[in-house]
Short mmCIF file of C-alpha atoms and ligand atoms in Angstrom, two decimals:
data_model
loop_
_atom_site.label_atom_id
_atom_site.label_comp_id
_atom_site.label_asym_id
_atom_site.label_seq_id
_atom_site.Cartn_x
_atom_site.Cartn_y
_atom_site.Cartn_z
CA ASP A 156 257.57 141.10 -135.39
CA LYS A 157 259.91 140.72 -138.39
CA SER A 158 263.39 142.02 -137.77
CA LYS A 159 264.95 144.00 -140.64
CA LEU A 160 266.86 140.88 -141.54
CA GLY A 161 263.63 139.00 -142.11
CA GLN A 162 264.18 136.87 -139.10
CA PRO A 163 261.55 137.19 -136.37
CA VAL A 164 262.76 138.55 -133.06
CA GLY A 165 262.76 135.64 -130.71
CA THR A 166 264.43 133.33 -133.23
CA THR A 167 266.86 131.05 -131.30
CA LEU A 168 270.62 131.49 -131.85
CA ASP A 169 270.83 128.02 -133.45
CA ARG A 170 267.99 128.72 -135.93
CA PHE A 171 269.39 132.19 -136.67
CA ILE A 172 272.84 130.73 -137.40
CA LYS A 173 271.34 128.06 -139.64
CA ASN A 174 269.24 130.55 -141.56
CA LYS A 175 272.20 132.94 -141.94
CA GLN A 176 274.30 130.01 -143.05
CA ASP A 177 271.87 129.45 -145.91
CA GLU A 178 271.96 133.21 -146.73
CA PHE A 179 275.72 133.67 -146.54
CA SER A 180 276.77 130.20 -147.69
CA PHE A 181 279.25 129.71 -144.82
CA ALA A 182 281.91 127.23 -145.87
CA THR A 183 280.28 124.00 -144.68
CA GLY A 184 279.06 125.52 -141.45
CA GLU A 185 282.45 125.60 -139.73
CA LEU A 186 282.05 129.16 -138.56
CA SER A 187 278.52 128.35 -137.47
CA GLN A 188 279.89 125.64 -135.28
CA ILE A 189 282.34 127.99 -133.63
CA LEU A 190 279.52 130.43 -132.76
CA ARG A 191 277.52 127.52 -131.26
CA ASP A 192 280.60 126.49 -129.27
CA ILE A 193 281.00 130.01 -127.89
CA GLY A 194 277.25 130.20 -127.08
CA LEU A 195 277.53 126.88 -125.12
CA ALA A 196 280.55 128.04 -123.11
CA GLY A 197 278.73 131.29 -122.43
CA LYS A 198 275.73 129.44 -120.96
CA ILE A 199 278.12 127.47 -118.67
CA ILE A 200 280.03 130.61 -117.54
CA ASN A 201 276.71 132.46 -116.99
CA ARG A 202 275.71 129.69 -114.56
CA GLU A 203 279.10 129.85 -112.71
CA ILE A 204 278.96 133.64 -112.42
CA SER A 205 275.35 133.78 -111.22
CA ARG A 206 276.36 131.66 -108.24
CA ALA A 207 279.68 133.40 -107.74
CA GLY A 208 278.42 134.96 -104.50
CA LEU A 209 278.03 131.45 -103.10
CA VAL A 210 281.70 130.54 -103.41
CA ASP A 211 284.69 132.08 -101.74
CA LEU A 212 286.08 134.01 -104.73
CA GLY A 213 289.05 135.20 -102.73
CA GLY A 214 290.41 131.72 -102.96
CA SER A 215 292.98 130.78 -105.54
CA VAL A 216 293.55 127.43 -107.26
CA GLY A 217 293.78 124.53 -104.90
CA GLU A 218 291.76 125.92 -101.97
CA GLN A 219 288.44 124.37 -101.03
CA ASN A 220 285.20 126.38 -101.38
CA ILE A 221 281.92 125.95 -99.47
CA GLN A 222 280.78 123.21 -101.81
CA GLY A 223 284.05 121.44 -101.04
CA GLU A 224 284.99 121.75 -104.71
CA ASN A 225 288.51 122.68 -105.75
CA GLN A 226 288.43 126.42 -105.69
CA GLN A 227 289.33 128.11 -109.03
CA LYS A 228 289.07 131.75 -109.83
CA LEU A 229 286.27 132.40 -112.30
CA ASP A 230 288.54 133.70 -115.04
CA VAL A 231 290.53 130.45 -114.84
CA ILE A 232 287.29 128.48 -115.02
CA ALA A 233 286.09 130.55 -117.96
CA ASN A 234 289.33 129.97 -119.79
CA ILE A 235 289.10 126.23 -119.29
CA ARG A 236 285.44 126.13 -120.42
CA PHE A 237 285.96 128.18 -123.58
CA LYS A 238 289.02 126.09 -124.51
CA ARG A 239 287.15 122.88 -123.95
CA ALA A 240 284.10 124.01 -125.96
CA LEU A 241 286.24 125.14 -128.89
CA ARG A 242 288.39 122.03 -128.73
CA ASN A 243 285.30 119.75 -128.73
CA GLY A 244 283.67 121.72 -131.57
CA GLY A 245 286.63 120.64 -133.70
CA GLU A 246 286.85 123.72 -135.94
CA VAL A 247 289.46 125.77 -134.02
CA CYS A 248 293.09 124.63 -134.25
CA ALA A 249 294.56 127.12 -131.71
CA ILE A 250 293.67 130.10 -129.50
CA VAL A 251 295.35 133.07 -127.88
CA SER A 252 293.90 133.82 -124.48
CA GLU A 253 294.43 136.57 -121.97
CA GLU A 254 294.85 133.80 -119.39
CA ASP A 255 297.61 131.89 -121.16
CA ASP A 256 301.14 132.58 -122.46
CA GLY A 257 301.79 131.64 -126.06
CA ILE A 258 299.63 130.04 -128.72
CA ILE A 259 297.44 127.28 -127.19
CA ASP A 260 297.08 124.32 -129.53
CA LEU A 261 293.62 122.74 -129.25
CA ASN A 262 294.68 119.49 -130.84
CA ASN A 263 292.40 120.03 -133.88
CA PRO A 264 295.12 120.01 -136.56
CA HIS A 265 292.49 120.07 -139.32
CA GLY A 266 290.71 123.05 -137.72
CA ARG A 267 290.84 125.96 -140.13
CA TYR A 268 290.17 128.72 -137.60
CA ILE A 269 291.97 130.65 -134.85
CA VAL A 270 290.24 132.27 -131.87
CA ALA A 271 291.63 135.15 -129.75
CA ILE A 272 289.74 135.44 -126.51
CA ASP A 273 289.47 137.30 -123.23
CA PRO A 274 287.50 134.64 -121.38
CA LEU A 275 286.33 136.86 -118.54
CA ASP A 276 287.22 140.53 -118.90
CA GLY A 277 287.01 142.63 -115.83
CA SER A 278 286.89 139.62 -113.52
CA SER A 279 287.90 141.83 -110.58
CA ASN A 280 284.36 143.21 -110.91
CA ILE A 281 282.83 139.82 -110.04
CA ASP A 282 283.50 140.27 -106.32
CA VAL A 283 281.44 143.51 -106.31
CA ASN A 284 278.69 142.16 -108.62
CA VAL A 285 279.40 144.48 -111.59
CA SER A 286 278.69 143.18 -115.10
CA ILE A 287 281.58 141.39 -116.83
CA GLY A 288 282.13 139.99 -120.24
CA THR A 289 283.85 137.61 -122.67
CA ILE A 290 285.44 139.05 -125.79
CA PHE A 291 286.37 136.97 -128.84
CA SER A 292 287.75 137.25 -132.38
CA VAL A 293 287.79 134.52 -135.09
CA TYR A 294 290.34 134.35 -137.91
CA ARG A 295 291.07 131.84 -140.69
CA ARG A 296 294.40 130.07 -140.08
CA LEU A 297 297.09 130.98 -142.69
CA SER A 298 299.40 128.02 -142.04
CA PRO A 299 298.76 124.67 -143.71
CA VAL A 300 295.94 122.57 -142.28
CA GLY A 301 297.27 119.50 -140.51
CA GLY A 302 300.30 121.24 -139.02
CA PRO A 303 300.72 123.28 -135.83
CA ALA A 304 299.37 126.80 -135.59
CA LEU A 305 302.10 129.43 -136.16
CA ARG A 306 302.60 133.01 -135.01
CA GLU A 307 301.48 134.29 -138.45
CA ASP A 308 298.11 132.64 -137.73
CA VAL A 309 297.49 134.70 -134.56
CA LEU A 310 299.27 137.93 -135.45
CA GLN A 311 296.70 138.96 -138.09
CA LYS A 312 295.20 142.50 -138.48
CA GLY A 313 291.76 143.10 -137.03
CA ASP A 314 290.53 143.68 -140.58
CA ASP A 315 291.04 139.92 -141.27
CA GLN A 316 288.64 138.78 -138.63
CA VAL A 317 285.85 136.53 -140.05
CA ALA A 318 283.73 136.93 -136.91
CA ALA A 319 283.92 138.71 -133.55
CA GLY A 320 281.73 139.52 -130.61
CA TYR A 321 281.21 139.48 -126.91
CA LEU A 322 279.09 137.96 -124.14
CA LEU A 323 277.85 140.42 -121.48
CA TYR A 324 276.94 138.85 -118.13
CA GLY A 325 274.80 141.74 -116.91
CA SER A 326 271.29 142.26 -115.62
CA SER A 327 270.66 139.86 -118.45
CA THR A 328 273.20 137.79 -120.28
CA MET A 329 273.65 138.64 -124.00
CA LEU A 330 275.64 137.36 -126.93
CA VAL A 331 276.43 140.08 -129.48
CA TYR A 332 278.32 139.10 -132.66
CA SER A 333 279.04 139.89 -136.30
CA THR A 334 280.30 137.79 -139.21
CA GLY A 335 280.76 140.91 -141.36
CA HIS A 336 277.10 141.26 -142.33
CA GLY A 337 275.80 143.49 -139.49
CA VAL A 338 275.61 142.99 -135.75
CA ASN A 339 272.93 140.91 -133.96
CA GLY A 340 272.26 140.64 -130.23
CA PHE A 341 270.81 137.60 -128.43
CA THR A 342 269.43 137.52 -124.93
CA TYR A 343 269.80 134.34 -122.84
CA ASP A 344 266.78 132.82 -121.13
CA PRO A 345 268.26 130.61 -118.41
CA SER A 346 264.91 128.89 -117.81
CA LEU A 347 265.09 127.51 -121.34
CA GLY A 348 268.85 127.46 -121.78
CA GLU A 349 268.50 129.33 -125.10
CA PHE A 350 269.73 132.59 -126.59
CA PHE A 351 266.96 134.42 -128.39
CA LEU A 352 267.42 137.15 -131.05
CA SER A 353 266.48 140.37 -129.14
CA HIS A 354 268.50 143.07 -130.93
CA PRO A 355 268.45 142.43 -134.72
CA ASN A 356 270.75 144.45 -136.99
CA MET A 357 272.19 146.68 -134.27
CA LYS A 358 273.40 150.17 -135.30
CA THR A 359 275.13 152.64 -133.05
CA PRO A 360 273.91 156.33 -133.06
CA THR A 361 276.20 158.62 -135.10
CA THR A 362 276.56 160.78 -132.03
CA GLY A 363 275.82 160.63 -128.31
CA SER A 364 276.13 162.34 -124.97
CA ILE A 365 278.09 159.82 -123.00
CA TYR A 366 281.90 159.81 -122.54
CA SER A 367 283.57 156.92 -120.75
CA ILE A 368 287.10 157.29 -119.37
CA ASN A 369 288.83 156.76 -116.02
CA GLU A 370 289.76 160.35 -115.23
CA GLY A 371 291.77 159.38 -112.14
CA PRO A 372 295.09 159.55 -113.94
CA SER A 373 294.05 162.52 -116.16
CA GLN A 374 297.06 164.57 -115.02
CA LEU A 375 299.14 161.98 -116.94
CA PHE A 376 297.09 162.16 -120.15
CA ASP A 377 298.49 164.01 -123.15
CA ASP A 378 297.08 167.45 -123.90
CA GLY A 379 294.71 166.27 -126.68
CA VAL A 380 292.90 163.86 -124.38
CA ARG A 381 292.64 166.42 -121.58
CA GLN A 382 291.33 169.03 -123.98
CA TYR A 383 288.78 166.62 -125.33
CA ILE A 384 287.55 165.72 -121.82
CA GLN A 385 287.32 169.43 -121.05
CA HIS A 386 285.22 169.82 -124.23
CA CYS A 387 282.89 167.09 -123.03
CA LYS A 388 282.42 168.93 -119.73
CA GLU A 389 281.80 172.22 -121.51
CA GLN A 390 279.11 170.36 -123.55
CA GLN A 391 277.73 169.07 -120.24
CA LEU A 392 277.87 165.52 -121.56
CA THR A 393 277.23 162.49 -119.19
CA ALA A 394 280.18 160.73 -117.67
CA ARG A 395 279.60 156.99 -117.38
CA TYR A 396 282.39 154.51 -116.51
CA ILE A 397 281.83 151.21 -114.79
CA GLY A 398 285.36 149.93 -115.22
CA SER A 399 284.21 146.83 -117.08
CA LEU A 400 285.02 147.17 -120.78
CA VAL A 401 282.17 145.07 -122.20
CA GLY A 402 279.57 146.82 -120.01
CA ASP A 403 280.85 150.30 -120.87
CA PHE A 404 281.10 149.36 -124.54
CA HIS A 405 277.61 147.81 -124.87
CA ARG A 406 275.87 150.77 -123.17
CA ASN A 407 277.67 153.29 -125.43
CA MET A 408 276.93 151.17 -128.53
CA LEU A 409 273.16 151.20 -127.80
CA LYS A 410 272.85 154.80 -126.63
CA GLY A 411 275.70 156.54 -128.49
CA GLY A 412 278.91 157.53 -126.80
CA ILE A 413 282.68 157.30 -126.71
CA TYR A 414 284.96 155.07 -124.59
CA ILE A 415 288.63 156.03 -124.26
CA TYR A 416 291.49 154.16 -122.63
CA PRO A 417 294.41 156.45 -123.52
CA ALA A 418 298.17 156.14 -123.23
CA THR A 419 299.99 157.51 -120.16
CA PRO A 420 303.78 157.92 -119.64
CA LYS A 421 303.71 154.77 -117.47
CA ALA A 422 301.60 152.85 -119.99
CA PRO A 423 302.60 154.26 -123.40
CA ASN A 424 300.22 151.86 -125.14
CA GLY A 425 297.40 152.12 -122.63
CA LYS A 426 296.01 149.08 -120.84
CA LEU A 427 293.74 147.23 -123.24
CA ARG A 428 294.93 144.38 -125.37
CA LEU A 429 294.81 144.52 -129.15
CA LEU A 430 294.30 140.83 -130.01
CA TYR A 431 291.47 139.83 -127.66
CA GLU A 432 289.86 143.04 -126.48
CA CYS A 433 290.22 145.97 -128.94
CA ASN A 434 290.01 144.14 -132.29
CA ALA A 435 286.73 142.44 -131.58
CA LEU A 436 285.00 145.55 -130.36
CA ALA A 437 286.43 147.62 -133.18
CA TYR A 438 285.01 145.08 -135.63
CA ILE A 439 281.63 145.25 -134.00
CA ILE A 440 281.47 149.04 -133.74
CA GLU A 441 282.38 149.42 -137.39
CA GLN A 442 279.69 146.95 -138.43
CA ALA A 443 277.28 149.01 -136.35
CA GLY A 444 278.34 152.28 -138.00
CA GLY A 445 280.88 153.58 -135.45
CA LYS A 446 284.65 154.04 -135.37
CA ALA A 447 287.64 152.69 -133.44
CA THR A 448 291.22 154.13 -133.51
CA ASN A 449 294.34 154.29 -131.42
CA GLY A 450 293.85 157.99 -130.88
CA LYS A 451 296.63 158.81 -133.35
CA GLY A 452 294.62 158.52 -136.53
CA THR A 453 295.09 154.79 -137.11
CA ARG A 454 292.09 152.44 -137.28
CA ILE A 455 292.37 149.69 -134.70
CA LEU A 456 291.60 147.11 -137.47
CA ASP A 457 294.57 148.36 -139.52
CA LEU A 458 297.11 147.70 -136.67
CA LEU A 459 299.38 144.77 -137.53
CA PRO A 460 300.15 143.00 -134.22
CA ASN A 461 303.70 141.87 -133.46
CA GLU A 462 303.13 140.50 -129.97
CA LEU A 463 300.31 138.34 -128.68
CA HIS A 464 299.56 140.41 -125.61
CA GLN A 465 300.42 143.80 -126.97
CA ARG A 466 298.37 146.83 -125.82
CA THR A 467 297.07 149.81 -127.74
CA PRO A 468 295.48 153.11 -126.74
CA PHE A 469 291.79 152.69 -127.44
CA PHE A 470 289.21 155.25 -128.67
CA ILE A 471 285.88 153.73 -129.74
CA GLY A 472 282.28 154.90 -130.30
CA SER A 473 279.91 157.07 -132.26
CA SER A 474 281.49 158.37 -135.50
CA GLU A 475 280.84 162.07 -134.83
CA MET A 476 282.18 161.91 -131.23
CA MET A 477 285.23 160.00 -132.46
CA GLU A 478 285.96 162.61 -135.17
CA MET A 479 285.74 165.34 -132.53
CA ALA A 480 288.04 163.44 -130.11
CA GLU A 481 290.57 162.66 -132.82
CA SER A 482 290.66 166.33 -133.81
CA PHE A 483 291.92 167.27 -130.33
CA ASN A 484 294.24 164.36 -130.08
CA LEU A 485 295.83 164.69 -133.45
CA ALA A 486 296.19 168.47 -133.05
CA THR A 487 298.48 167.87 -130.11
CA ALA A 488 299.81 164.42 -131.15
CA ASP A 489 303.50 163.88 -130.65
CA THR A 490 304.79 164.52 -134.09
CA SER A 491 308.36 163.40 -133.32
P1 P6P B 256 290.97 150.97 -115.04
C1 P6P B 256 289.05 145.53 -116.36
O1 P6P B 256 290.23 145.20 -115.55
C2 P6P B 256 289.60 146.16 -117.65
O2 P6P B 256 290.44 145.28 -118.31
C3 P6P B 256 288.42 146.58 -118.53
O3 P6P B 256 287.37 145.70 -118.38
C4 P6P B 256 288.11 147.94 -117.97
O4 P6P B 256 287.51 148.74 -118.96
C5 P6P B 256 289.48 148.48 -117.61
O5 P6P B 256 290.27 147.36 -117.30
C6 P6P B 256 289.39 149.34 -116.37
O6 P6P B 256 290.72 149.85 -116.11
O7 P6P B 256 292.42 151.35 -115.20
O8 P6P B 256 290.04 152.12 -115.37
O9 P6P B 256 290.61 150.41 -113.70
#
């Protein structure tokens, strides 16, 4: 059947990107190449994850696993694979990764793009076979082509992303991304080694009945958050939290809902990272009709980063649920 975008469901990722390139006249296909590079690395990681149970994941770098290979933790492997795919694709000059300190130069001085990436978010969930994900943001570099990437290249606001998305290694593996013209989801068929368009033009419901938050530390939450959670209980909403950001996000985006990772006195900026977790999901949710803020009335995409690995409180989901949550949080926000 025809998707709303006029591309038949079942189109492969490559054909979709090429058709979109024609539609949106990407600058000489560079951005298209980056999306292909990410799709390739995603296929490789999918394979590594699906056999994770066959290797001793407790091992760390340098120990032998049952295949006698050098044991590396999967998030280290994922980091290596994504860097290699983006380096070989030639369009990305540098990346910021959860797994690395500093700006990692990919030795493509003429690459005009920057990628911020969490290669394998929630990797502690691998050992217990819970879905995990990759989260990525793409920016144009600001510094002159030919030279090294600079801090100004990687400390850009989320609003300046030119593409963003995630891979979800779940009951099926999906690639969901946007280049600013709506959100499209692709499902991977490992028997063919291809991603196929399965969720064209994704939109998130304006409201929902799912709230996702780790209530363990709720005694430490500020009053606004606690009052909103109480409101959810009075509304008899459904609590769903799997402790894997991409899995929680993807379910809420499809069904409607809100995900909150709030600040606590011990973690005044929460736990999640702005550059390679929150910005990408905020970009996606806004393209799908939802909202993402820091719980204090500021859009995630408006936050100007000043540190590579800085954290931010994270409220994201259906617009009406977000407005309700913000009303509680702002009402009791620290006005000092
Ligand atoms: P908590 C996983 O470690 C992660 O980064 C996200 O994937 C997940 O949403 C969050 O942390 C879970 O954190 O504090 O609830 O265990």
